[in-house]
CSV table of N, CA and C in Angstrom, one decimal:
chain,number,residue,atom,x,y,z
O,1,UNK,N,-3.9,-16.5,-9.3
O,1,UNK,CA,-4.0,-15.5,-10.3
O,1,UNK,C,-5.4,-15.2,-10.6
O,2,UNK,N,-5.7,-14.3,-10.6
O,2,UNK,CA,-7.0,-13.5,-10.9
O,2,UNK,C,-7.4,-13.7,-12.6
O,3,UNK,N,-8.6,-13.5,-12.6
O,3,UNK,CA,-8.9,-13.4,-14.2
O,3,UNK,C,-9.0,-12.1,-14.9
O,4,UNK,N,-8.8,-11.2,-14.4
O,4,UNK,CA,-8.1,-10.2,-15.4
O,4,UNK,C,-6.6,-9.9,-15.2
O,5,UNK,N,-5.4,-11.0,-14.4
O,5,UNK,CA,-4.1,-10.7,-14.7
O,5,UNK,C,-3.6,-11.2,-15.7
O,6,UNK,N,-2.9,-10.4,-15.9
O,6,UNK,CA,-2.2,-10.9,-18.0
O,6,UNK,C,-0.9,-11.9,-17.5
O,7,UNK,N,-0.5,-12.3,-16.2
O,7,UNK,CA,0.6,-13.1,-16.0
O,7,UNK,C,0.6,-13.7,-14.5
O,8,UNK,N,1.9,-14.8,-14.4
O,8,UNK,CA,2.3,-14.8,-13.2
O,8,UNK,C,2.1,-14.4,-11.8
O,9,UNK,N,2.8,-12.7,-12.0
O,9,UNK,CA,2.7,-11.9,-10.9
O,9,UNK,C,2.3,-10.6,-11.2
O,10,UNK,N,1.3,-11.2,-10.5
O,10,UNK,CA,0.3,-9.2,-10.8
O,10,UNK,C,-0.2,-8.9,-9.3
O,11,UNK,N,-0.2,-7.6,-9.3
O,11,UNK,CA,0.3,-6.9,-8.0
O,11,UNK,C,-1.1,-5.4,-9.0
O,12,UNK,N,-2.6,-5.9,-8.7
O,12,UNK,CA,-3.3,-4.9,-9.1
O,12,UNK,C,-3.2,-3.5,-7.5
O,13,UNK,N,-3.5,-2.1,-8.0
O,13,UNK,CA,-3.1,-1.2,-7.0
O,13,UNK,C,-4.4,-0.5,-7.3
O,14,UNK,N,-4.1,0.4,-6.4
O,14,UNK,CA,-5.8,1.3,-6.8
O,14,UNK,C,-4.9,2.9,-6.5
O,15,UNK,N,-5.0,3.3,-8.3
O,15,UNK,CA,-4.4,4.6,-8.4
O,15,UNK,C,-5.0,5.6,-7.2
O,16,UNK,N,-6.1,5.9,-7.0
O,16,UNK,CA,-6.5,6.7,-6.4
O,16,UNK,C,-5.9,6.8,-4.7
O,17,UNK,N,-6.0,6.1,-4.2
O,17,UNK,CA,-5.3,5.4,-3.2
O,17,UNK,C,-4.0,5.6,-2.9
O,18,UNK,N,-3.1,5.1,-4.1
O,18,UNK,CA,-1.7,5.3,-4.2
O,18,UNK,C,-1.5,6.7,-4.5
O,19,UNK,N,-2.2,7.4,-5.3
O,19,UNK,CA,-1.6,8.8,-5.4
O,19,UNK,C,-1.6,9.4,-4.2
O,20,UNK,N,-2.6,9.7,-3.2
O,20,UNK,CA,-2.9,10.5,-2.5
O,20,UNK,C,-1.8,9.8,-1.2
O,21,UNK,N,-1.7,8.7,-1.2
O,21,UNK,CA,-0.8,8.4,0.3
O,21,UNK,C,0.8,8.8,-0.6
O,22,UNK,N,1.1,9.1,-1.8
O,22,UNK,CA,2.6,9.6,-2.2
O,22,UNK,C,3.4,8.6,-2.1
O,23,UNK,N,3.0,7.7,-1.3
O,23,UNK,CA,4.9,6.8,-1.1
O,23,UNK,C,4.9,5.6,-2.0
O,24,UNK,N,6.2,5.6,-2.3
O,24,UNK,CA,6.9,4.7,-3.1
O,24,UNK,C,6.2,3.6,-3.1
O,25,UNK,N,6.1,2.5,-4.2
O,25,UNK,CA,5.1,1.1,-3.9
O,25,UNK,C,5.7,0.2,-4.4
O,26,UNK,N,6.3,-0.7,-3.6
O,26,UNK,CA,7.5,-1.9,-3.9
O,26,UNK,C,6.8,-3.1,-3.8
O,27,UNK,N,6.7,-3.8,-4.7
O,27,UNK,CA,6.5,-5.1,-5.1
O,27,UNK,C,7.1,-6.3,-5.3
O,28,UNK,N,7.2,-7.7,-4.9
O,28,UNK,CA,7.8,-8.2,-4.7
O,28,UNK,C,7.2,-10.0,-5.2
O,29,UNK,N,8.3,-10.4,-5.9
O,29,UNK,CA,7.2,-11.9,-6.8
O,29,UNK,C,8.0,-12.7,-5.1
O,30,UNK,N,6.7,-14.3,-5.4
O,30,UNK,CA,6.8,-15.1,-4.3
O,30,UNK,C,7.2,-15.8,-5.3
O,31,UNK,N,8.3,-16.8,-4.4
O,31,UNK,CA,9.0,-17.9,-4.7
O,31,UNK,C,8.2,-18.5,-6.0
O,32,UNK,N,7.0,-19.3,-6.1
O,32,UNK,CA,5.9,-19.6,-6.7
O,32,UNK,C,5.6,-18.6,-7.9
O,33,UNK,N,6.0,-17.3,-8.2
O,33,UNK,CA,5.6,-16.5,-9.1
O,33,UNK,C,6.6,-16.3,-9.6
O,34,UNK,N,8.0,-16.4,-9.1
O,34,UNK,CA,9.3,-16.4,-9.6
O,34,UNK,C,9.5,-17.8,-10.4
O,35,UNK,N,8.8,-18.8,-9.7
O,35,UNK,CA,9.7,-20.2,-10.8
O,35,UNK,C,8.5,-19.9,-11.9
O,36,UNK,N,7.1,-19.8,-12.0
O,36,UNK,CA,5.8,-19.3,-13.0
O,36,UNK,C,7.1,-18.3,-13.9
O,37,UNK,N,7.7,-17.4,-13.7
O,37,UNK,CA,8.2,-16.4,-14.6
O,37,UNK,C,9.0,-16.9,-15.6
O,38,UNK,N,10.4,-17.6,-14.7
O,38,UNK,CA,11.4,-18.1,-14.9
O,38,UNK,C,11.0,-18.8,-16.0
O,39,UNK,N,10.1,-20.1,-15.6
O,39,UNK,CA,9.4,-20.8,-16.9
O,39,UNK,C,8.8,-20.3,-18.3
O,40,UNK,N,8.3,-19.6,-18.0
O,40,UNK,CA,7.9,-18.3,-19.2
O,40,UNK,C,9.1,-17.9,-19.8
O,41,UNK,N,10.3,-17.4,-19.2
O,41,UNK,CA,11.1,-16.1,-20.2
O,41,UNK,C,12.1,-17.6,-20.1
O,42,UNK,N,12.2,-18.9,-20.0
O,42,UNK,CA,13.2,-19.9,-20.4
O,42,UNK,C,14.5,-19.4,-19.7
O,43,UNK,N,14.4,-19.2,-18.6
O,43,UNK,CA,15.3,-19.2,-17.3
O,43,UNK,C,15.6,-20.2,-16.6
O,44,UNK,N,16.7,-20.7,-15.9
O,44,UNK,CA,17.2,-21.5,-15.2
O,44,UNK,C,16.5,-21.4,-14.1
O,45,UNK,N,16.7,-19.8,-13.5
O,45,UNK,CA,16.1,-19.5,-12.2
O,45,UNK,C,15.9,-18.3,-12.2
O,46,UNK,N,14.8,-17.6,-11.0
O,46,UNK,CA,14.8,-16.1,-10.9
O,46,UNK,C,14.9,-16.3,-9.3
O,47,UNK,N,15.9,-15.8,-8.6
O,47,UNK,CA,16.2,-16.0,-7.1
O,47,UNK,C,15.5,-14.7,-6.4
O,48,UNK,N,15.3,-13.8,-7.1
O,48,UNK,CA,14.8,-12.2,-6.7
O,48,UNK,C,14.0,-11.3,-7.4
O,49,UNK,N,13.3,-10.7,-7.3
O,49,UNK,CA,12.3,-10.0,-8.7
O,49,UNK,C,11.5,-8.6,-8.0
O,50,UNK,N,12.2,-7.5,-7.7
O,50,UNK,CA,11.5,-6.2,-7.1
O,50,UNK,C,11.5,-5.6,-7.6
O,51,UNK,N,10.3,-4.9,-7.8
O,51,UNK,CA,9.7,-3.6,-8.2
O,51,UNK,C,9.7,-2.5,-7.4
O,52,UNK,N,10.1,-1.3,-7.5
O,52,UNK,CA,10.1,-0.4,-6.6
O,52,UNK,C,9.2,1.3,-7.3
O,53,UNK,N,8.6,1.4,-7.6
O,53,UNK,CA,7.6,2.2,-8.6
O,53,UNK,C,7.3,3.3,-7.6
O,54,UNK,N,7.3,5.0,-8.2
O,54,UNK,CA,6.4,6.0,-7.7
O,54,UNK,C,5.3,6.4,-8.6
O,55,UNK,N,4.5,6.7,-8.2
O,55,UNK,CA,3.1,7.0,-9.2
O,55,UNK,C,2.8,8.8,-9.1
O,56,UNK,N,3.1,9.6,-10.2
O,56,UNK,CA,2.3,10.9,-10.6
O,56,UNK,C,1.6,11.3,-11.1
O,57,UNK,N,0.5,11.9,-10.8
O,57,UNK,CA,0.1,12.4,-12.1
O,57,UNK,C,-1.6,13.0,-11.6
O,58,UNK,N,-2.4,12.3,-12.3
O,58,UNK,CA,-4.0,12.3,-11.6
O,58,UNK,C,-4.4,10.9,-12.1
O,59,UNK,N,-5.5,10.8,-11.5
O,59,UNK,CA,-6.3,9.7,-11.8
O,59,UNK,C,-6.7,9.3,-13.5
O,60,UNK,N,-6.5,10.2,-14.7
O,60,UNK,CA,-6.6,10.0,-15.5
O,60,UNK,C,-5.4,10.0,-17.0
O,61,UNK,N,-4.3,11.0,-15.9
O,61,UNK,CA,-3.3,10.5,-16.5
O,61,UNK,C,-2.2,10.3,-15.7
O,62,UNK,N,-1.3,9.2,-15.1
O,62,UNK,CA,-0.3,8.9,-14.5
O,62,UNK,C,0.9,8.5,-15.1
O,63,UNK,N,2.1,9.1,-14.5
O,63,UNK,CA,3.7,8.8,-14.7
O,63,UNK,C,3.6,7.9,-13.4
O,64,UNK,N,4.5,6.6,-13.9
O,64,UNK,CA,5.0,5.6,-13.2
O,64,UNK,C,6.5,5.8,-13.3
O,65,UNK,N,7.3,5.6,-12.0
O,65,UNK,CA,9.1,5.7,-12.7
O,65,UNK,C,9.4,4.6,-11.6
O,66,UNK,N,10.3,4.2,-12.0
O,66,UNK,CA,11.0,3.5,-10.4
O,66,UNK,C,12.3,2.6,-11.4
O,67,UNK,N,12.4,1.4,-10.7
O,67,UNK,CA,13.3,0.3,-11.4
O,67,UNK,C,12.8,-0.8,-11.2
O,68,UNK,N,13.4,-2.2,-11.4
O,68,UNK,CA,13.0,-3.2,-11.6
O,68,UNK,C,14.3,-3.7,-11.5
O,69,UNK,N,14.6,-4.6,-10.4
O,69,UNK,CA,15.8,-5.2,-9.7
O,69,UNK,C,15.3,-6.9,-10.2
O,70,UNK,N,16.5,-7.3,-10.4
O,70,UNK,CA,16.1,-9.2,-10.0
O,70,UNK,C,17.8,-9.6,-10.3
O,71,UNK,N,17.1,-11.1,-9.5
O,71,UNK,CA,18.4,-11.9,-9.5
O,71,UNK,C,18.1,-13.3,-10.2
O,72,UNK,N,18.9,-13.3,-11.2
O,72,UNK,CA,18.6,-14.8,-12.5
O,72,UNK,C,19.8,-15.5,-12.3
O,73,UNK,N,19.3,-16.5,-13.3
O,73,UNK,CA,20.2,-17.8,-13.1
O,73,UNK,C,19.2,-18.2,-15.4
O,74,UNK,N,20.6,-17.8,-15.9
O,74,UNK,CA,20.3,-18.4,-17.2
O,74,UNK,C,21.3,-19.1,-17.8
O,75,UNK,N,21.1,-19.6,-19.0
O,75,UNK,CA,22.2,-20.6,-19.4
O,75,UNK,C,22.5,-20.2,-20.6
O,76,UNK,N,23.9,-20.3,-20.4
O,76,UNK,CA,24.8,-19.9,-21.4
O,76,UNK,C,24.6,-20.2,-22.5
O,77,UNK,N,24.8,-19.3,-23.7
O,77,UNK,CA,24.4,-20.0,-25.6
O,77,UNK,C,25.5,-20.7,-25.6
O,78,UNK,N,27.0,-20.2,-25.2
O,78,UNK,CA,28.1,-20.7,-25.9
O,78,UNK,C,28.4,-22.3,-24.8
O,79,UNK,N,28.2,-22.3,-23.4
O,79,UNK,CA,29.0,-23.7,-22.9
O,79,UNK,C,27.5,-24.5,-22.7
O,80,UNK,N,26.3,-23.9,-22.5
O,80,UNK,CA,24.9,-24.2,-22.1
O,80,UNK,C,25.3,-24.7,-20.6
O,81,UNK,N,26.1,-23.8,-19.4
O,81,UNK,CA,26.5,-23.5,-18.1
O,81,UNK,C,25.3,-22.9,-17.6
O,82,UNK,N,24.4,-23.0,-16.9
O,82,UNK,CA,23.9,-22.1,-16.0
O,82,UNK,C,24.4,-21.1,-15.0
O,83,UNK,N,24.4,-19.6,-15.3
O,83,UNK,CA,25.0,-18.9,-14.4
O,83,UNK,C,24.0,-18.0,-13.9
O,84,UNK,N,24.7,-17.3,-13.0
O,84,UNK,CA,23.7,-16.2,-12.2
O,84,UNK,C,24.2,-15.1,-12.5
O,85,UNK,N,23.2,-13.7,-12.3
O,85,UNK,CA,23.6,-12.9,-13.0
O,85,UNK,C,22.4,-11.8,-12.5
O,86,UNK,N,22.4,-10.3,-12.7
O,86,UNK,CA,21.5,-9.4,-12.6
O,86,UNK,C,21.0,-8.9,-13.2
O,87,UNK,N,19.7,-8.5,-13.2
O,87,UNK,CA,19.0,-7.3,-13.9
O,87,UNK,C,18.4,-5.8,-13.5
O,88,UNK,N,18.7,-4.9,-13.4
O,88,UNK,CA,18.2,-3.8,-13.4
O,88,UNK,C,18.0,-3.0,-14.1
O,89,UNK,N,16.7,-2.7,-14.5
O,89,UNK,CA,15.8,-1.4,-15.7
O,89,UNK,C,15.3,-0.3,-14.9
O,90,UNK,N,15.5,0.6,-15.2
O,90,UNK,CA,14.6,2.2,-15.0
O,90,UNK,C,13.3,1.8,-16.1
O,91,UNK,N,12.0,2.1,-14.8
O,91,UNK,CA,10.8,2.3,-15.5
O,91,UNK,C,10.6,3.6,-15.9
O,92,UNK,N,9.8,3.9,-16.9
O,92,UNK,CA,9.0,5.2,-16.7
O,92,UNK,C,7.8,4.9,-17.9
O,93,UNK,N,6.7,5.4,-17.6
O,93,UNK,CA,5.6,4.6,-18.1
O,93,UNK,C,4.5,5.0,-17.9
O,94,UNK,N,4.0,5.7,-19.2
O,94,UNK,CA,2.6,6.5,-19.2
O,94,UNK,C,1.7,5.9,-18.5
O,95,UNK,N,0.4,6.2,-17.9
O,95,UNK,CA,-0.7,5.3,-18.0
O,95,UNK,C,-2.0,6.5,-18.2
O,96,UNK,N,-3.3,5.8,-18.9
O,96,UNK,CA,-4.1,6.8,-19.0
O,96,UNK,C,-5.2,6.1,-18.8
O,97,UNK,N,-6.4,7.0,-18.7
O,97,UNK,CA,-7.5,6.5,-18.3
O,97,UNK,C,-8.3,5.8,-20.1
O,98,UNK,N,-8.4,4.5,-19.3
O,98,UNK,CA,-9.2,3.6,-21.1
O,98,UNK,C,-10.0,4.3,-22.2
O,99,UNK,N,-10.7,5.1,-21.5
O,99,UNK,CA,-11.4,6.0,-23.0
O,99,UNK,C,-10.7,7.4,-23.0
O,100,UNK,N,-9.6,7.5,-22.6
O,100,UNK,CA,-9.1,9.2,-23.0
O,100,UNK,C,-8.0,9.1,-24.6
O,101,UNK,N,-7.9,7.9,-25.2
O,101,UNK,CA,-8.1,7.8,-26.6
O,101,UNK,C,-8.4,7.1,-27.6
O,102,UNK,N,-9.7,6.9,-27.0
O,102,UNK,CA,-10.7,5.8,-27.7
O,102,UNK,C,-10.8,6.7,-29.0
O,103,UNK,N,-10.9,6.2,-29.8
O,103,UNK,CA,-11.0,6.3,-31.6
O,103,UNK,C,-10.0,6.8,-32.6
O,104,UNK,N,-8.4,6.9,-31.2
O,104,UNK,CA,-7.4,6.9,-31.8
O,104,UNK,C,-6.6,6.1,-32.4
O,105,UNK,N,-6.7,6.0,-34.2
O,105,UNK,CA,-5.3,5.1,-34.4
O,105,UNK,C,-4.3,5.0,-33.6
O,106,UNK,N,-4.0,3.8,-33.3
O,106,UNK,CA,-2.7,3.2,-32.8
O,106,UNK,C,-1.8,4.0,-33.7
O,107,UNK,N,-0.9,4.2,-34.5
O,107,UNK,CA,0.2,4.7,-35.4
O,107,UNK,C,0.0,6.4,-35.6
O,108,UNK,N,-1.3,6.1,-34.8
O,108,UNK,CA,-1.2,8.5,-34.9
O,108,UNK,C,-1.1,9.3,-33.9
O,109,UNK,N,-0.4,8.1,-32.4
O,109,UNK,CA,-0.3,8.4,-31.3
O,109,UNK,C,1.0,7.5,-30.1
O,110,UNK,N,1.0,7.7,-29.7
O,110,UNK,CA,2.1,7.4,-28.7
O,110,UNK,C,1.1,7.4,-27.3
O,111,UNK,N,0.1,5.6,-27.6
O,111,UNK,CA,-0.9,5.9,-26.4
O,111,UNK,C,-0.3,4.8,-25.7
O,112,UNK,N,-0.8,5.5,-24.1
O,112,UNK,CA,-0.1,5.2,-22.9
O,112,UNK,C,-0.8,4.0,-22.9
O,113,UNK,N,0.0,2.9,-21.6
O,113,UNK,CA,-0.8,2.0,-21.5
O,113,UNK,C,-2.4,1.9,-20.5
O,114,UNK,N,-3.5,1.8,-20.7
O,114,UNK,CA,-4.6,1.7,-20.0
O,114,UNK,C,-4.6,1.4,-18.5
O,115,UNK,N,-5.2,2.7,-17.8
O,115,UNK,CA,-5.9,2.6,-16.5
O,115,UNK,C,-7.1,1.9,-16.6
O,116,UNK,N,-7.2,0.3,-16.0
O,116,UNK,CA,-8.4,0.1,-15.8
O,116,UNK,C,-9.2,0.0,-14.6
O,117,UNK,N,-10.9,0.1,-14.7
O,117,UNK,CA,-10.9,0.4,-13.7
O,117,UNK,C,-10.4,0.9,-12.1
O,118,UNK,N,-9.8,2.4,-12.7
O,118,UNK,CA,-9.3,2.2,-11.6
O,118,UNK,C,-7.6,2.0,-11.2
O,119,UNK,N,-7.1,0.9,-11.6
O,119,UNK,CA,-5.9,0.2,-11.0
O,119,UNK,C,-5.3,-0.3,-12.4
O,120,UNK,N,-4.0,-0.1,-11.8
O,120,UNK,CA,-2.7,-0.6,-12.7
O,120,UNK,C,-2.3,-1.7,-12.2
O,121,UNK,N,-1.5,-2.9,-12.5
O,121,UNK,CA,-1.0,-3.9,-12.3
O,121,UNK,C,0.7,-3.6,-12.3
O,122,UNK,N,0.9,-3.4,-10.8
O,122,UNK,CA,2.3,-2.8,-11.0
O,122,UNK,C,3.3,-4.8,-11.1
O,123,UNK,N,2.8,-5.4,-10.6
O,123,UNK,CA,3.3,-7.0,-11.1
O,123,UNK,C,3.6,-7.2,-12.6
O,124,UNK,N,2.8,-7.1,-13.2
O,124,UNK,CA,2.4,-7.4,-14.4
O,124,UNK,C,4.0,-6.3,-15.2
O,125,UNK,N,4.0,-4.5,-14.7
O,125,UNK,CA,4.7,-4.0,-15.1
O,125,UNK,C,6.1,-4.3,-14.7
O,126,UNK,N,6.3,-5.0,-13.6
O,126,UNK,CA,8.0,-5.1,-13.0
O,126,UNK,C,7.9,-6.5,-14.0
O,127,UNK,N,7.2,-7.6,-14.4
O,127,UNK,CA,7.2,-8.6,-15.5
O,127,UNK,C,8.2,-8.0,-16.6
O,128,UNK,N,7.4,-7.6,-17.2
O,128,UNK,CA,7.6,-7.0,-18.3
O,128,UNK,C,9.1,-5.8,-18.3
O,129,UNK,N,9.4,-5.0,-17.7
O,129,UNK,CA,10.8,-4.4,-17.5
O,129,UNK,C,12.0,-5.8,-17.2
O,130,UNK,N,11.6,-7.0,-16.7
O,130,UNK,CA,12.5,-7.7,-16.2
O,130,UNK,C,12.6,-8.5,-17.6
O,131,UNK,N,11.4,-8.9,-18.2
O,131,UNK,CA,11.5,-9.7,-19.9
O,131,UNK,C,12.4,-8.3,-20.3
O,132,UNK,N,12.2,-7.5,-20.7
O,132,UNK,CA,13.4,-6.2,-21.5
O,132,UNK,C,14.3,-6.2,-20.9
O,133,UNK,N,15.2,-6.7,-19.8
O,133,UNK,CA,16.3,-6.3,-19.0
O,133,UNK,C,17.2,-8.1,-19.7
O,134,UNK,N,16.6,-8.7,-19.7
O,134,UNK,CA,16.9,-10.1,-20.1
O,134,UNK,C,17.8,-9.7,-21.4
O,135,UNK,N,19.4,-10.3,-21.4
O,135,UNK,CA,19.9,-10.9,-22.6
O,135,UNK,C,19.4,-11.8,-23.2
O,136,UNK,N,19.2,-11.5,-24.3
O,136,UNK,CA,18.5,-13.0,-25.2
O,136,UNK,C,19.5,-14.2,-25.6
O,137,UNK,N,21.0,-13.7,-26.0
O,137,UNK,CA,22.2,-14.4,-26.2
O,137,UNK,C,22.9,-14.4,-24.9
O,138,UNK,N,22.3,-15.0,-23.5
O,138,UNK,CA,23.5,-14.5,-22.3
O,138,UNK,C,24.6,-15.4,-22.8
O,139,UNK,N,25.4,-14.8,-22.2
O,139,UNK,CA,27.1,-15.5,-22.0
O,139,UNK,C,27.5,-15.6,-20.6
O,140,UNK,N,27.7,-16.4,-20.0
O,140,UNK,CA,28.7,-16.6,-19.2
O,140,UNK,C,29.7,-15.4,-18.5
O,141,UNK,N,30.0,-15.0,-17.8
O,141,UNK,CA,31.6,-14.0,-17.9
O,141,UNK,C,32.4,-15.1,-18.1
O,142,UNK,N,33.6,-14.0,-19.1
O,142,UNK,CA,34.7,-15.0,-19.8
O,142,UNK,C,34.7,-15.6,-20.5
O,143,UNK,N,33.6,-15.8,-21.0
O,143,UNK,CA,33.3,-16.7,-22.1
O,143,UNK,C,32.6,-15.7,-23.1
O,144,UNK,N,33.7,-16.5,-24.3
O,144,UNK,CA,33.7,-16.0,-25.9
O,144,UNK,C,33.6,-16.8,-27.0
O,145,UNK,N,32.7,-16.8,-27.2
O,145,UNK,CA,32.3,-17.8,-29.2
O,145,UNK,C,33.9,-18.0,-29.5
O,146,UNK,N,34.0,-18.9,-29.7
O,146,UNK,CA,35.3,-19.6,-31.0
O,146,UNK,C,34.5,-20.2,-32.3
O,147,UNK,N,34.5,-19.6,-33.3
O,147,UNK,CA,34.0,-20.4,-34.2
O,147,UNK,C,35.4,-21.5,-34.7
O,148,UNK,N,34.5,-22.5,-35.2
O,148,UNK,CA,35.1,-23.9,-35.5
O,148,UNK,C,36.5,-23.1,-36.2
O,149,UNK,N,37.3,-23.8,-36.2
O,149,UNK,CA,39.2,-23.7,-37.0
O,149,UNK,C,38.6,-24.0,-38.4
O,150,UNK,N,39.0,-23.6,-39.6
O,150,UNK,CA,38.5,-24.1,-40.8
O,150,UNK,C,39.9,-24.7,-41.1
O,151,UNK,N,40.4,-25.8,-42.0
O,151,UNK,CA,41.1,-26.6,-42.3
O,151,UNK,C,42.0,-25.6,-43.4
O,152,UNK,N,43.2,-25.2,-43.8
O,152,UNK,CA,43.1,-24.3,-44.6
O,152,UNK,C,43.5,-24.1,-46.1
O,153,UNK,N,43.8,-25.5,-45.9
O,153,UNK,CA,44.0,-26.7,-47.6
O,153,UNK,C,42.6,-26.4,-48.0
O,154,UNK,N,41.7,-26.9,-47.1
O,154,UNK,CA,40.4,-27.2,-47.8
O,154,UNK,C,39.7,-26.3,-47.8
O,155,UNK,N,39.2,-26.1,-49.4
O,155,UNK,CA,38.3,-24.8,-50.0
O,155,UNK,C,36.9,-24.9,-49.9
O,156,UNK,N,36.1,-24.2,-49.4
O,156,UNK,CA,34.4,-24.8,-49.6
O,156,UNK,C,34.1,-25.5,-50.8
O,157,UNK,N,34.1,-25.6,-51.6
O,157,UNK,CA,33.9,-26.5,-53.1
O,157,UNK,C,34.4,-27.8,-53.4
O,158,UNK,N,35.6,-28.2,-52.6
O,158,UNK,CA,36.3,-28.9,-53.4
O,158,UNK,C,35.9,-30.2,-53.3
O,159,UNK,N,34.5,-30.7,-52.0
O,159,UNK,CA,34.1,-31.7,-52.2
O,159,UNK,C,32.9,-31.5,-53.9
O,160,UNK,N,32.7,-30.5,-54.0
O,160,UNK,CA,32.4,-30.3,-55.5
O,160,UNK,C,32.9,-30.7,-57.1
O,161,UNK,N,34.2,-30.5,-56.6
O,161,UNK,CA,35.5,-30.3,-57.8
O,161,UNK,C,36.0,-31.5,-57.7
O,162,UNK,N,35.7,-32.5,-56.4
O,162,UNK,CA,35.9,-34.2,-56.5
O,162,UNK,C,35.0,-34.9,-57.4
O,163,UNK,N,33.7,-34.5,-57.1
O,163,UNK,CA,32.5,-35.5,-57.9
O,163,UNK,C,32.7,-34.2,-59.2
O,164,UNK,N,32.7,-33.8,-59.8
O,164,UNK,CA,33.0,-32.9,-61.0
O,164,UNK,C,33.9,-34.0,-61.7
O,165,UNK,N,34.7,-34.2,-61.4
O,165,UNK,CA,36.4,-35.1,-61.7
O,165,UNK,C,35.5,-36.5,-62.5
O,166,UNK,N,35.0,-36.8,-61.2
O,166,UNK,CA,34.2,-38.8,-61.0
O,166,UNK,C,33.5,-38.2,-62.4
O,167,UNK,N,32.7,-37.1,-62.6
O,167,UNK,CA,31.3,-37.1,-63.9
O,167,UNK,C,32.6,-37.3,-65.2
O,168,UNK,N,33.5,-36.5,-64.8
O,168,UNK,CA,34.1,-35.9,-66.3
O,168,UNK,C,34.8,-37.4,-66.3
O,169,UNK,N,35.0,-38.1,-65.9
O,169,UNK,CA,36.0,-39.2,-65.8
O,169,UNK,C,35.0,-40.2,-66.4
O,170,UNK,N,33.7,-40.8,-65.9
O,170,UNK,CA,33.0,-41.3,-66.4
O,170,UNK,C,32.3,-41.1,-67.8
O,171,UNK,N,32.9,-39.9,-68.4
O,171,UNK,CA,32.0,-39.7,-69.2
O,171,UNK,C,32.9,-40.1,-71.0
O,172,UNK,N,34.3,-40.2,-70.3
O,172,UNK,CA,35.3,-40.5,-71.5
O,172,UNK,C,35.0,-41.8,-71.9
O,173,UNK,N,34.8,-43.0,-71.2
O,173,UNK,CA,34.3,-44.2,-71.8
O,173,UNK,C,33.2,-44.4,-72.3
């Protein structure tokens, strides 16, 4: 990992480069970047993790679109079963050159995320679509919460209305 990657798997590009050759730019985590991930977002397993991204635009301001494919293995809320399972997100994702809104409030703009020097971290971006693509409650297929049976004699209180009884009973003598 490099010391300006913000994770795992970062896959830095050189916009200028990429725009002008046009073709699609697929990225792909190694085995080693897949369990690093897995570990992070509290996954069982990530068996697959591709990015498939086109880049438009110019050098100072770029559309990214593509998807973001993977293959997980997470554990169930309701049996705690490890299952397998898929993710796929549609990207689409501003990027702009770092000072084209410098001294803009954050809250008085809809600013893209930063071109630095140069290069986007298309890794870092298939991360990040794959954390959003993630159920936070997975389930199992087929599997459905049963909450506990409630007893139907017994009222929420009435271990209340027992010691109530014991006070008022002790209090006659």
């Amino acid at each position: 990992m490099t010391p300006d990657s913000v994770g795992p798997f970062s896959r830095p590009i050189l916009v200028e480069r990429t725009l002008k050759a046009g073709q699609p730019v697929t990225v792909e985590a190694t085995e080693a970047e897949r369990a690093d991930l897995a570990r992070d977002f509290g996954l069982a397993g990530i068996a697959r993790l591709t990015g498939t991204f086109r880049l438009s635009g110019s050098l100072h301001r770029l559309q990214v679109t593509g998807t973001v494919e993977a293959a997980v293995t997470q554990t169930c809320v309701v049996t705690l079963e490890p299952f397998d399972g898929t993710v796929s997100e549609e990207v689409d994702v501003d990027f702009a050159a770092q000072d084209a809104f410098a001294g803009t409030p954050a809250e008085d703009a809809d600013i893209p995320d930063p071109i630095v020097n140069g290069r986007i971290d298309l890794g870092s971006l298939a991360a990040e679509f794959l954390a959003l693509g993630l159920d936070p409650y997975p389930r199992k297929p087929g599997v459905a919460f049963e909450p506990p049976a409630e007893d139907a004699e017994e009222k929420p209180l009435a271990a209340l209305q027992t010691l109530k009884g014991q006070g008022a009973a002790g209090n006659d003598g």
